[in-house]
Amino acid sequence: MDYYSKYINKLIEEFAKLPGVGTKSAQRLAFHMLNMPDEQVKAFTDSIIKAKSNVRYCKSCYTLTDEEICPICRSDKRDHSLIMVVENTRDLAAYEKTGKYEGVYHVLHGAISPALGIGPNDIRLKELIERLRGDVKEVIISTNSSVEGEATALYISKLIKPSGVKVSRIASGVPVGGDLEYIDEITLLRALEGRTDM
Amino acid sequence: MDYYSKYINKLIEEFAKLPGVGTKSAQRLAFHMLNMPDEQVKAFTDSIIKAKSNVRYCKSCYTLTDEEICPICRSDKRDHSLIMVVENTRDLAAYEKTGKYEGVYHVLHGAISPALGIGPNDIRLKELIERLRGDVKEVIISTNSSVEGEATALYISKLIKPSGVKVSRIASGVPVGGDLEYIDEITLLRALEGRTDM
């Protein structure tokens, strides 16, 4: 790649490190950046620098926030005895968008994955157990329905049960609006197992 | 989007401005950036800042380079009487990768597109015409085979012809290794028109 200036090669290389960005996309992004007006480039780099220096973990639920305690954990309108466990802040936002969940959250920042070398001590599990000392009635486990998410859910449920706190898991099944013929067998069986009276 | 800190929202917004990056990808990239070690984030932003401050246009061919005159234009091993006109620096690199082209280049930085409001004065055409005052034998037009690229090629060829300099256009046809049944009709007709004796 000595067809470009070393600065351009370095820029392409840095973009190519981002998730989901291949060499061709990295080239396109790098040249786009070079053609952008200086003030727009500054706005872009400033947004990164500011986010990195201001965003930290909420001391209660460990979501990413710019305050010591995030607005959800601070709110007296939320039910603090109900904790939903999610893998990351984006999953928290997904439930917040529904506007219907009234409890609080606990963000693990990952899921247990022996394949990736991520064990129980690499995610915010100890911090969850500590929160159970307070007045907690139920822990809803909303990790993904992936192999890692399911393993994490099982691990957490075994860990919490002795404490007597109720543990639940969000339902797996056919997505609303989903067409049965396009849904995988495991999901269909889950939907069958989880059927409810009507 | 008040589910995230304002710094995170701003970061997502900035990533979403990049070409080919939708809202979901922008979120993924923003959170990836927040989870990256500080020194990696610094390497990323530094690469942008350094590229922006060091990369400029070659004063001869207008490719992006970190020198006043790019290495190709400075080289005495290249045939300076042969100028290949390309739309951007990536197209120049594509021909350089072949390792077989021995002439020099002229980078337009765009193509004429009435739909996007890009006219002949918005690309480096005047600069190309100025270069023809030197000892130029042939101009090879290698703009893309898109509508804009073809229109630009036609415009340039009409502009140069009166000067007596030879103007050529790279061949359109079936890509090497291409399977005829998957190739569009226009390309097939171009390949037919451009057939050569054998």
Tab-separated table of C-alpha atoms in Angstrom:
chain	number	residue	atom	x	y	z
A	1	MET	CA	0.000	0.000	0.000
A	2	ASP	CA	2.672	2.544	-0.884
A	3	TYR	CA	0.301	4.045	-3.458
A	4	TYR	CA	-0.857	6.446	-0.753
A	5	SER	CA	0.905	8.840	1.602
A	6	LYS	CA	1.947	7.240	4.919
A	7	TYR	CA	-0.614	9.443	6.670
A	8	ILE	CA	-3.380	8.093	4.464
A	9	ASN	CA	-2.215	4.490	5.009
A	10	LYS	CA	-2.223	5.035	8.767
A	11	LEU	CA	-5.720	6.537	8.600
A	12	ILE	CA	-7.014	3.574	6.534
A	13	GLU	CA	-5.355	1.177	8.996
A	14	GLU	CA	-7.048	2.845	11.985
A	15	PHE	CA	-10.493	2.781	10.339
A	16	ALA	CA	-9.993	-0.883	9.407
A	17	LYS	CA	-9.625	-1.730	13.118
A	18	LEU	CA	-13.240	-0.733	13.787
A	19	PRO	CA	-15.824	-3.543	13.950
A	20	GLY	CA	-17.559	-4.295	10.645
A	21	VAL	CA	-15.190	-2.078	8.646
A	22	GLY	CA	-13.248	-3.972	5.963
A	23	THR	CA	-10.311	-2.664	3.914
A	24	LYS	CA	-12.486	-1.204	1.152
A	25	SER	CA	-14.807	0.564	3.612
A	26	ALA	CA	-11.797	1.826	5.554
A	27	GLN	CA	-10.396	3.361	2.348
A	28	ARG	CA	-13.731	4.983	1.551
A	29	LEU	CA	-14.029	6.375	5.090
A	30	ALA	CA	-10.429	7.634	5.112
A	31	PHE	CA	-10.819	9.518	1.831
A	32	HIS	CA	-14.186	10.843	2.936
A	33	MET	CA	-12.481	12.195	6.061
A	34	LEU	CA	-9.736	13.825	3.954
A	35	ASN	CA	-12.344	15.523	1.797
A	36	MET	CA	-14.428	16.734	4.736
A	37	PRO	CA	-14.158	20.419	5.745
A	38	ASP	CA	-11.747	20.962	8.669
A	39	GLU	CA	-14.482	22.058	11.089
A	40	GLN	CA	-16.506	18.899	10.432
A	41	VAL	CA	-13.441	16.742	11.070
A	42	LYS	CA	-12.843	18.665	14.289
A	43	ALA	CA	-16.471	18.075	15.362
A	44	PHE	CA	-15.950	14.355	14.717
A	45	THR	CA	-12.682	14.011	16.658
A	46	ASP	CA	-13.984	16.298	19.448
A	47	SER	CA	-17.059	14.114	19.895
A	48	ILE	CA	-14.777	11.109	20.428
A	49	ILE	CA	-12.439	12.914	22.828
A	50	LYS	CA	-15.315	14.421	24.844
A	51	ALA	CA	-17.214	11.144	25.055
A	52	LYS	CA	-14.095	9.288	26.180
A	53	SER	CA	-13.303	11.821	28.917
A	54	ASN	CA	-16.848	12.351	30.203
A	55	VAL	CA	-18.510	8.973	29.929
A	56	ARG	CA	-18.038	6.555	32.837
A	57	TYR	CA	-19.906	3.708	34.515
A	58	CYS	CA	-22.894	4.473	36.758
A	59	LYS	CA	-21.813	3.493	40.291
A	60	SER	CA	-25.065	1.654	40.831
A	61	CYS	CA	-26.078	-0.139	37.587
A	62	TYR	CA	-22.824	0.222	35.580
A	63	THR	CA	-24.480	1.607	32.469
A	64	LEU	CA	-22.425	4.171	30.508
A	65	THR	CA	-23.386	7.666	31.668
A	66	ASP	CA	-21.829	11.095	32.221
A	67	GLU	CA	-22.919	11.277	35.843
A	68	GLU	CA	-21.836	9.450	38.987
A	69	ILE	CA	-25.286	7.857	39.260
A	70	CYS	CA	-27.313	7.564	36.036
A	71	PRO	CA	-30.763	9.254	35.676
A	72	ILE	CA	-32.579	5.891	35.886
A	73	CYS	CA	-30.884	4.902	39.151
A	74	ARG	CA	-31.503	8.405	40.546
A	75	SER	CA	-35.206	8.479	39.631
A	76	ASP	CA	-37.763	8.010	42.401
A	77	LYS	CA	-40.356	7.095	39.765
A	78	ARG	CA	-38.629	3.770	39.104
A	79	ASP	CA	-39.151	0.595	41.086
A	80	HIS	CA	-35.742	-0.052	42.637
A	81	SER	CA	-36.776	-3.491	43.896
A	82	LEU	CA	-36.936	-4.767	40.297
A	83	ILE	CA	-33.590	-5.199	38.528
A	84	MET	CA	-33.292	-6.149	34.858
A	85	VAL	CA	-29.905	-7.636	33.974
A	86	VAL	CA	-28.691	-6.765	30.439
A	87	GLU	CA	-25.453	-7.418	28.573
A	88	ASN	CA	-24.769	-3.817	27.557
A	89	THR	CA	-26.050	-0.239	27.459
A	90	ARG	CA	-27.598	-0.701	24.007
A	91	ASP	CA	-29.804	-3.494	25.378
A	92	LEU	CA	-30.824	-1.182	28.240
A	93	ALA	CA	-31.753	1.473	25.661
A	94	ALA	CA	-33.800	-1.092	23.715
A	95	TYR	CA	-35.994	-1.722	26.780
A	96	GLU	CA	-36.124	2.000	27.634
A	97	LYS	CA	-37.494	2.674	24.149
A	98	THR	CA	-40.533	0.541	24.963
A	99	GLY	CA	-41.321	3.119	27.674
A	100	LYS	CA	-43.087	0.415	29.706
A	101	TYR	CA	-40.431	-1.020	31.973
A	102	GLU	CA	-40.559	0.649	35.400
A	103	GLY	CA	-37.742	-1.100	37.256
A	104	VAL	CA	-34.013	-0.380	37.165
A	105	TYR	CA	-31.169	-2.168	35.372
A	106	HIS	CA	-27.856	-3.868	35.902
A	107	VAL	CA	-25.413	-3.792	32.982
A	108	LEU	CA	-22.991	-6.738	32.849
A	109	HIS	CA	-20.811	-5.433	29.994
A	110	GLY	CA	-20.520	-8.820	28.362
A	111	ALA	CA	-21.640	-12.393	28.718
A	112	ILE	CA	-19.813	-15.480	29.954
A	113	SER	CA	-18.017	-17.071	26.994
A	114	PRO	CA	-15.405	-19.781	27.575
A	115	ALA	CA	-14.583	-19.591	23.835
A	116	LEU	CA	-13.589	-15.926	24.157
A	117	GLY	CA	-12.025	-16.461	27.583
A	118	ILE	CA	-14.679	-14.356	29.356
A	119	GLY	CA	-15.456	-15.785	32.791
A	120	PRO	CA	-17.879	-14.709	35.561
A	121	ASN	CA	-15.236	-12.370	37.005
A	122	ASP	CA	-14.848	-10.492	33.721
A	123	ILE	CA	-18.403	-9.131	33.761
A	124	ARG	CA	-20.157	-7.027	36.445
A	125	LEU	CA	-21.583	-10.007	38.356
A	126	LYS	CA	-20.010	-9.381	41.765
A	127	GLU	CA	-21.556	-5.890	41.647
A	128	LEU	CA	-24.993	-7.423	40.935
A	129	ILE	CA	-24.736	-9.739	43.925
A	130	GLU	CA	-23.794	-6.780	46.116
A	131	ARG	CA	-26.942	-4.935	45.015
A	132	LEU	CA	-29.078	-7.869	46.215
A	133	ARG	CA	-28.246	-6.925	49.809
A	134	GLY	CA	-30.655	-4.027	49.370
A	135	ASP	CA	-34.448	-4.333	49.076
A	136	VAL	CA	-34.650	-6.356	45.829
A	137	LYS	CA	-37.757	-8.419	45.038
A	138	GLU	CA	-37.013	-9.699	41.534
A	139	VAL	CA	-34.138	-10.000	39.089
A	140	ILE	CA	-35.220	-10.267	35.431
A	141	ILE	CA	-32.459	-11.755	33.296
A	142	SER	CA	-32.524	-10.143	29.835
A	143	THR	CA	-29.268	-11.411	28.384
A	144	ASN	CA	-29.420	-12.305	24.669
A	145	SER	CA	-30.819	-15.653	23.505
A	146	SER	CA	-27.390	-16.579	22.156
A	147	VAL	CA	-25.411	-19.521	23.582
A	148	GLU	CA	-23.374	-17.077	25.719
A	149	GLY	CA	-26.473	-15.177	26.834
A	150	GLU	CA	-28.269	-18.374	27.853
A	151	ALA	CA	-25.220	-19.699	29.718
A	152	THR	CA	-24.885	-16.376	31.535
A	153	ALA	CA	-28.592	-16.406	32.448
A	154	LEU	CA	-28.292	-19.924	33.874
A	155	TYR	CA	-25.154	-19.009	35.808
A	156	ILE	CA	-26.750	-15.895	37.326
A	157	SER	CA	-29.946	-17.725	38.232
A	158	LYS	CA	-27.985	-20.430	40.119
A	159	LEU	CA	-25.962	-17.734	41.842
A	160	ILE	CA	-28.978	-15.732	43.009
A	161	LYS	CA	-31.464	-18.477	43.957
A	162	PRO	CA	-29.900	-19.288	47.385
A	163	SER	CA	-30.493	-15.654	48.414
A	164	GLY	CA	-34.258	-16.161	48.052
A	165	VAL	CA	-34.678	-13.299	45.537
A	166	LYS	CA	-37.060	-14.197	42.691
A	167	VAL	CA	-35.244	-14.724	39.377
A	168	SER	CA	-37.015	-14.628	36.001
A	169	ARG	CA	-35.937	-14.830	32.354
A	170	ILE	CA	-37.535	-12.906	29.468
A	171	ALA	CA	-39.578	-15.149	27.152
A	172	SER	CA	-38.139	-16.710	24.016
A	173	GLY	CA	-40.543	-17.268	21.150
A	174	VAL	CA	-41.865	-16.120	17.807
A	175	PRO	CA	-41.236	-12.366	17.317
A	176	VAL	CA	-44.436	-10.309	16.961
A	177	GLY	CA	-45.265	-10.081	13.242
A	178	GLY	CA	-42.909	-12.987	12.518
A	179	ASP	CA	-43.920	-15.493	9.862
A	180	LEU	CA	-43.677	-19.064	11.234
A	181	GLU	CA	-42.265	-20.495	8.031
A	182	TYR	CA	-39.172	-18.293	8.245
A	183	ILE	CA	-38.425	-18.899	11.919
A	184	ASP	CA	-35.720	-21.362	12.975
A	185	GLU	CA	-36.590	-24.664	14.660
A	186	ILE	CA	-35.086	-23.832	18.043
A	187	THR	CA	-37.190	-20.686	18.321
A	188	LEU	CA	-40.314	-22.639	17.268
A	189	LEU	CA	-39.674	-25.257	19.961
A	190	ARG	CA	-39.064	-22.531	22.539
A	191	ALA	CA	-42.350	-20.900	21.587
A	192	LEU	CA	-44.096	-24.259	21.991
A	193	GLU	CA	-42.531	-24.949	25.397
A	194	GLY	CA	-43.365	-21.450	26.575
A	195	ARG	CA	-47.022	-21.566	25.457
A	196	THR	CA	-49.536	-19.900	27.758
A	197	ASP	CA	-53.233	-20.653	28.368
A	198	MET	CA	-55.763	-18.491	26.543
B	1	MET	CA	-32.559	9.266	22.058
B	2	ASP	CA	-32.311	10.434	25.683
B	3	TYR	CA	-31.550	6.850	26.727
B	4	TYR	CA	-27.870	7.705	26.406
B	5	SER	CA	-25.639	10.445	27.792
B	6	LYS	CA	-25.493	13.559	25.563
B	7	TYR	CA	-21.847	12.751	24.828
B	8	ILE	CA	-22.802	9.308	23.566
B	9	ASN	CA	-25.634	10.741	21.449
B	10	LYS	CA	-23.249	13.264	19.914
B	11	LEU	CA	-20.727	10.503	19.172
B	12	ILE	CA	-23.407	8.339	17.526
B	13	GLU	CA	-24.580	11.359	15.512
B	14	GLU	CA	-21.047	12.049	14.247
B	15	PHE	CA	-20.470	8.425	13.214
B	16	ALA	CA	-23.858	8.362	11.459
B	17	LYS	CA	-22.678	11.214	9.187
B	18	LEU	CA	-20.025	8.969	7.618
B	19	PRO	CA	-20.872	7.355	4.260
B	20	GLY	CA	-22.405	3.881	4.495
B	21	VAL	CA	-22.873	4.120	8.277
B	22	GLY	CA	-26.526	3.824	9.378
B	23	THR	CA	-27.933	4.503	12.860
B	24	LYS	CA	-27.371	0.956	14.113
B	25	SER	CA	-23.780	0.821	12.848
B	26	ALA	CA	-23.133	4.273	14.301
B	27	GLN	CA	-24.314	3.034	17.713
B	28	ARG	CA	-22.115	-0.046	17.487
B	29	LEU	CA	-19.088	2.056	16.473
B	30	ALA	CA	-19.726	4.634	19.224
B	31	PHE	CA	-19.929	1.999	21.968
B	32	HIS	CA	-16.911	0.218	20.530
B	33	MET	CA	-15.011	3.509	20.760
B	34	LEU	CA	-16.129	3.987	24.393
B	35	ASN	CA	-14.909	0.505	25.275
B	36	MET	CA	-11.556	0.920	23.496
B	37	PRO	CA	-8.445	1.575	25.647
B	38	ASP	CA	-7.561	5.291	25.800
B	39	GLU	CA	-4.292	4.882	23.899
B	40	GLN	CA	-6.063	3.149	20.978
B	41	VAL	CA	-8.624	5.934	20.818
B	42	LYS	CA	-5.786	8.457	20.814
B	43	ALA	CA	-4.072	6.578	17.946
B	44	PHE	CA	-7.354	6.738	16.017
B	45	THR	CA	-7.990	10.469	16.524
B	46	ASP	CA	-4.285	11.275	15.986
B	47	SER	CA	-4.313	9.473	12.640
B	48	ILE	CA	-7.212	11.685	11.526
B	49	ILE	CA	-5.655	14.923	12.787
B	50	LYS	CA	-2.230	14.117	11.271
B	51	ALA	CA	-3.703	13.065	7.930
B	52	LYS	CA	-5.817	16.222	7.751
B	53	SER	CA	-2.872	18.508	8.524
B	54	ASN	CA	-0.269	16.771	6.341
B	55	VAL	CA	-2.159	15.576	3.293
B	56	ARG	CA	-2.606	18.041	0.447
B	57	TYR	CA	-3.018	18.033	-3.333
B	58	CYS	CA	-0.002	17.358	-5.539
B	59	LYS	CA	0.642	20.630	-7.398
B	60	SER	CA	0.995	18.743	-10.667
B	61	CYS	CA	-1.550	15.895	-10.777
B	62	TYR	CA	-3.757	16.848	-7.778
B	63	THR	CA	-3.643	13.438	-6.159
B	64	LEU	CA	-3.665	13.425	-2.342
B	65	THR	CA	-0.088	13.323	-1.079
B	66	ASP	CA	2.016	14.622	1.819
B	67	GLU	CA	4.534	16.311	-0.484
B	68	GLU	CA	4.347	19.357	-2.719
B	69	ILE	CA	4.836	17.150	-5.780
B	70	CYS	CA	3.825	13.476	-5.448
B	71	PRO	CA	6.382	10.648	-5.952
B	72	ILE	CA	4.832	9.670	-9.319
B	73	CYS	CA	5.055	13.209	-10.740
B	74	ARG	CA	8.634	13.528	-9.397
B	75	SER	CA	9.810	10.200	-10.859
B	76	ASP	CA	12.030	10.281	-13.965
B	77	LYS	CA	11.114	6.639	-14.637
B	78	ARG	CA	7.571	7.628	-15.607
B	79	ASP	CA	6.495	8.794	-19.051
B	80	HIS	CA	5.351	12.376	-18.444
B	81	SER	CA	3.922	12.689	-21.954
B	82	LEU	CA	1.199	10.166	-21.086
B	83	ILE	CA	-1.510	11.409	-18.702
B	84	MET	CA	-4.237	9.149	-17.322
B	85	VAL	CA	-7.280	11.060	-16.074
B	86	VAL	CA	-9.006	9.461	-13.058
B	87	GLU	CA	-11.860	10.562	-10.817
B	88	ASN	CA	-10.051	10.137	-7.482
B	89	THR	CA	-6.911	8.952	-5.702
B	90	ARG	CA	-8.377	5.477	-5.097
B	91	ASP	CA	-8.734	4.986	-8.874
B	92	LEU	CA	-5.112	6.083	-9.303
B	93	ALA	CA	-4.093	3.481	-6.691
B	94	ALA	CA	-6.097	0.811	-8.543
B	95	TYR	CA	-3.997	1.376	-11.696
B	96	GLU	CA	-0.765	1.652	-9.685
B	97	LYS	CA	-1.482	-1.779	-8.197
B	98	THR	CA	-1.297	-3.287	-11.697
B	99	GLY	CA	2.351	-2.138	-11.735
B	100	LYS	CA	2.172	-1.867	-15.541
B	101	TYR	CA	1.153	1.709	-16.224
B	102	GLU	CA	4.195	3.860	-16.896
B	103	GLY	CA	2.655	7.273	-17.496
B	104	VAL	CA	1.508	9.871	-14.980
B	105	TYR	CA	-1.980	10.800	-13.743
B	106	HIS	CA	-4.404	13.652	-13.404
B	107	VAL	CA	-6.924	13.411	-10.562
B	108	LEU	CA	-10.211	15.241	-11.180
B	109	HIS	CA	-11.703	14.785	-7.693
B	110	GLY	CA	-15.147	14.031	-9.000
B	111	ALA	CA	-17.130	13.683	-12.206
B	112	ILE	CA	-19.548	16.040	-13.926
B	113	SER	CA	-23.036	15.392	-12.546
B	114	PRO	CA	-25.872	17.836	-13.266
B	115	ALA	CA	-28.028	15.833	-10.805
B	116	LEU	CA	-25.601	16.570	-7.955
B	117	GLY	CA	-24.901	20.085	-9.219
B	118	ILE	CA	-21.278	19.272	-10.131
B	119	GLY	CA	-20.199	21.152	-13.252
B	120	PRO	CA	-16.914	21.237	-15.214
B	121	ASN	CA	-15.593	24.025	-12.943
B	122	ASP	CA	-16.089	21.937	-9.809
B	123	ILE	CA	-13.518	19.326	-10.805
B	124	ARG	CA	-9.811	19.768	-11.678
B	125	LEU	CA	-10.387	20.230	-15.406
B	126	LYS	CA	-8.843	23.679	-15.881
B	127	GLU	CA	-5.664	22.281	-14.294
B	128	LEU	CA	-5.661	19.390	-16.800
B	129	ILE	CA	-5.921	21.771	-19.749
B	130	GLU	CA	-3.010	23.807	-18.352
B	131	ARG	CA	-0.870	20.670	-18.244
B	132	LEU	CA	-1.442	20.107	-21.975
B	133	ARG	CA	0.762	23.137	-22.701
B	134	GLY	CA	3.709	20.909	-21.810
B	135	ASP	CA	4.978	17.991	-23.891
B	136	VAL	CA	1.903	15.728	-23.741
B	137	LYS	CA	1.341	13.054	-26.399
B	138	GLU	CA	-1.743	11.249	-25.100
B	139	VAL	CA	-4.504	11.669	-22.529
B	140	ILE	CA	-6.122	8.387	-21.441
B	141	ILE	CA	-9.533	8.988	-19.880
B	142	SER	CA	-10.123	6.465	-17.080
B	143	THR	CA	-13.230	7.902	-15.466
B	144	ASN	CA	-15.731	5.287	-14.244
B	145	SER	CA	-18.183	3.667	-16.685
B	146	SER	CA	-21.073	5.253	-14.784
B	147	VAL	CA	-23.370	7.830	-16.432
B	148	GLU	CA	-21.351	10.630	-14.780
B	149	GLY	CA	-18.023	9.062	-15.712
B	150	GLU	CA	-19.056	8.639	-19.344
B	151	ALA	CA	-20.399	12.199	-19.555
B	152	THR	CA	-17.160	13.515	-18.055
B	153	ALA	CA	-15.090	11.459	-20.523
B	154	LEU	CA	-17.074	12.862	-23.456
B	155	TYR	CA	-16.757	16.422	-22.150
B	156	ILE	CA	-12.996	16.125	-21.664
B	157	SER	CA	-12.449	14.537	-25.066
B	158	LYS	CA	-14.323	17.413	-26.794
B	159	LEU	CA	-12.330	19.909	-24.764
B	160	ILE	CA	-8.929	18.430	-25.623
B	161	LYS	CA	-9.383	17.427	-29.285
B	162	PRO	CA	-8.892	20.956	-30.729
B	163	SER	CA	-5.406	21.033	-29.121
B	164	GLY	CA	-4.310	18.094	-31.284
B	165	VAL	CA	-3.333	15.899	-28.318
B	166	LYS	CA	-4.430	12.270	-28.752
B	167	VAL	CA	-7.346	11.342	-26.459
B	168	SER	CA	-8.258	7.729	-25.635
B	169	ARG	CA	-10.763	6.006	-23.357
B	170	ILE	CA	-10.132	2.744	-21.459
B	171	ALA	CA	-12.110	-0.195	-22.899
B	172	SER	CA	-15.510	-1.223	-21.604
B	173	GLY	CA	-16.358	-4.912	-21.826
B	174	VAL	CA	-16.652	-8.224	-20.057
B	175	PRO	CA	-14.412	-8.346	-16.936
B	176	VAL	CA	-11.690	-11.017	-17.093
B	177	GLY	CA	-13.084	-14.182	-15.485
B	178	GLY	CA	-16.630	-12.814	-15.817
B	179	ASP	CA	-19.422	-15.236	-16.696
B	180	LEU	CA	-21.422	-13.909	-19.667
B	181	GLU	CA	-24.775	-15.011	-18.266
B	182	TYR	CA	-24.390	-12.741	-15.233
B	183	ILE	CA	-23.261	-9.648	-17.108
B	184	ASP	CA	-25.692	-6.812	-17.850
B	185	GLU	CA	-26.871	-6.103	-21.407
B	186	ILE	CA	-25.165	-2.740	-21.752
B	187	THR	CA	-21.782	-4.247	-20.903
B	188	LEU	CA	-22.401	-7.127	-23.344
B	189	LEU	CA	-23.217	-4.662	-26.141
B	190	ARG	CA	-20.134	-2.579	-25.273
B	191	ALA	CA	-17.995	-5.715	-25.456
B	192	LEU	CA	-19.491	-6.524	-28.870
B	193	GLU	CA	-18.913	-2.999	-30.246
B	194	GLY	CA	-15.367	-2.999	-28.928
B	195	ARG	CA	-14.451	-6.416	-30.381
B	196	THR	CA	-10.926	-6.753	-31.767
B	197	ASP	CA	-9.525	-8.973	-34.541
B	198	MET	CA	-7.776	-12.164	-33.475
